CSV table of C-alpha atoms in Angstrom, one decimal:
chain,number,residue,atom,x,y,z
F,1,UNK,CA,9.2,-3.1,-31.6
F,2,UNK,CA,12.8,-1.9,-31.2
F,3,UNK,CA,15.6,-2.8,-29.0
F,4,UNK,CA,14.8,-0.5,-26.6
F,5,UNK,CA,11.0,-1.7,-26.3
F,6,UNK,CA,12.4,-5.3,-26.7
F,7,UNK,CA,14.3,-4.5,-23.3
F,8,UNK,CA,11.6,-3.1,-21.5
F,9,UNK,CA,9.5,-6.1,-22.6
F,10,UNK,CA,12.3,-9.1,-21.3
F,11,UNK,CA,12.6,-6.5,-18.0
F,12,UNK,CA,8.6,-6.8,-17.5
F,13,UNK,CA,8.6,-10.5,-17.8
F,14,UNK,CA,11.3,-10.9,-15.0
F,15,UNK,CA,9.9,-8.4,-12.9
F,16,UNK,CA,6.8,-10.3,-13.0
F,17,UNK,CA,8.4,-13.2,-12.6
F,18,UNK,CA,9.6,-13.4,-9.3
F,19,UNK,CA,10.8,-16.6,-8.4
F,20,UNK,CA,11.5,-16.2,-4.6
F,21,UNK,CA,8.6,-14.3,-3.8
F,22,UNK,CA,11.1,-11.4,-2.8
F,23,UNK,CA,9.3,-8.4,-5.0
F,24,UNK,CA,10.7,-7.6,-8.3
F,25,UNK,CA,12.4,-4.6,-6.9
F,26,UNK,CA,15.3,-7.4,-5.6
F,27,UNK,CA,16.1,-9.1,-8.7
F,28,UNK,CA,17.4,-6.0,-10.6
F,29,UNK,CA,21.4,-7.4,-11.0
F,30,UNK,CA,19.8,-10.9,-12.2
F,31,UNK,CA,16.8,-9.4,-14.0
F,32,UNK,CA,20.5,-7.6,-16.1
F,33,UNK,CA,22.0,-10.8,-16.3
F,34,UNK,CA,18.9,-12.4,-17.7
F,35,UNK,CA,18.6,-9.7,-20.1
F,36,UNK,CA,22.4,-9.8,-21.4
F,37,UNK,CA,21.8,-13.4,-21.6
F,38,UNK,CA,18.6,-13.3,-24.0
F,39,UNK,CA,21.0,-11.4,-26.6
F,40,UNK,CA,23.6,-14.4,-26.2
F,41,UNK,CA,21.5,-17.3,-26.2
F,42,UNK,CA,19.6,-18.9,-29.1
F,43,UNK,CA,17.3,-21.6,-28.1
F,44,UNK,CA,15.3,-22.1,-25.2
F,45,UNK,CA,16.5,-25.2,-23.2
F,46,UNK,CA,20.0,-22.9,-22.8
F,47,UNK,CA,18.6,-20.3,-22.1
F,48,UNK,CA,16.4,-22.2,-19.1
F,49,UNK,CA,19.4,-23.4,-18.0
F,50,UNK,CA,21.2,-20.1,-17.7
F,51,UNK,CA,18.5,-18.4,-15.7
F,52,UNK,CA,18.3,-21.1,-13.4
F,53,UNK,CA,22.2,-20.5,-12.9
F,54,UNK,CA,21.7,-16.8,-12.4
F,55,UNK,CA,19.3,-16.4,-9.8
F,56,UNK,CA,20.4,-19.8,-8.0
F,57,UNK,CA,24.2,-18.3,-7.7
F,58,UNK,CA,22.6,-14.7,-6.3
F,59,UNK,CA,19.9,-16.6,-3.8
F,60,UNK,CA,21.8,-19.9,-3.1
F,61,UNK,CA,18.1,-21.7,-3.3
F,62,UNK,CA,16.9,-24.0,-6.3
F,63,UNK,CA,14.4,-23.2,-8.8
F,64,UNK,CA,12.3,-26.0,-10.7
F,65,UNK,CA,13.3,-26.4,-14.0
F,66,UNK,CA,10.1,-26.1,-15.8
F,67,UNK,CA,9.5,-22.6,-14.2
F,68,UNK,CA,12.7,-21.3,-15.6
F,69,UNK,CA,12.0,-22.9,-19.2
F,70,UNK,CA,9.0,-21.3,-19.0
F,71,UNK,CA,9.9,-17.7,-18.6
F,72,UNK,CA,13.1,-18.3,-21.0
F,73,UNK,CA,10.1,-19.3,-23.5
F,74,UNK,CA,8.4,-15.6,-23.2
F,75,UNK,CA,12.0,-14.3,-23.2
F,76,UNK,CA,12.5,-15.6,-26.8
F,77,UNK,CA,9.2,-15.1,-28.4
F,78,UNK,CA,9.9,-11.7,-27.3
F,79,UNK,CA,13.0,-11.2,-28.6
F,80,UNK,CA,12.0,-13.3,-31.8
F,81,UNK,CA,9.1,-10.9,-32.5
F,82,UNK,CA,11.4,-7.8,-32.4
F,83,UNK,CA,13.7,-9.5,-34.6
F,84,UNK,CA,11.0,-10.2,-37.2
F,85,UNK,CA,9.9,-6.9,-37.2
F,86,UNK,CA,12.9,-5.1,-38.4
């Protein structure tokens, strides 16, 4: 998989993902955020924490925890896999 791939991939997760119930056509600026933030991030529990902070800033409404560590987990496997493959 390359990079390009890679993005579509983390992009289909959080489009899949949403955590309003909004449709994922209303996440794309934190669905960007989320994205750049993979690429920053290297373990899980921060990068949890970081998505929680993105789309609670844009929606001013709490997400449970547990929900954003388990998309963030996808997120890296993803990105782990396309690293391994190069």
């Amino acid at each position: 998989m390359d990079g390009q791939q890679m993005t579509l991939s983390l992009v289909r997760v959080l489009q899949e993902w949403d955590p309003f119930g909004l449709g994922s056509e209303n996440y794309e600026p934190e669905i960007a955020d989320a994205v750049l933030a993979v690429s920053d991030i290297e373990d899980v529990q921060s990068l949890a924490r970081r998505l929680k902070e993105i789309y609670e800033f844009s929606f001013d409404e709490s997400l449970d925890f547990q929900a954003c560590l388990a998309v963030a987990e996808k997120l890296i496997m993803i990105r782990t896999n396309t690293n391994c493959t190069l």
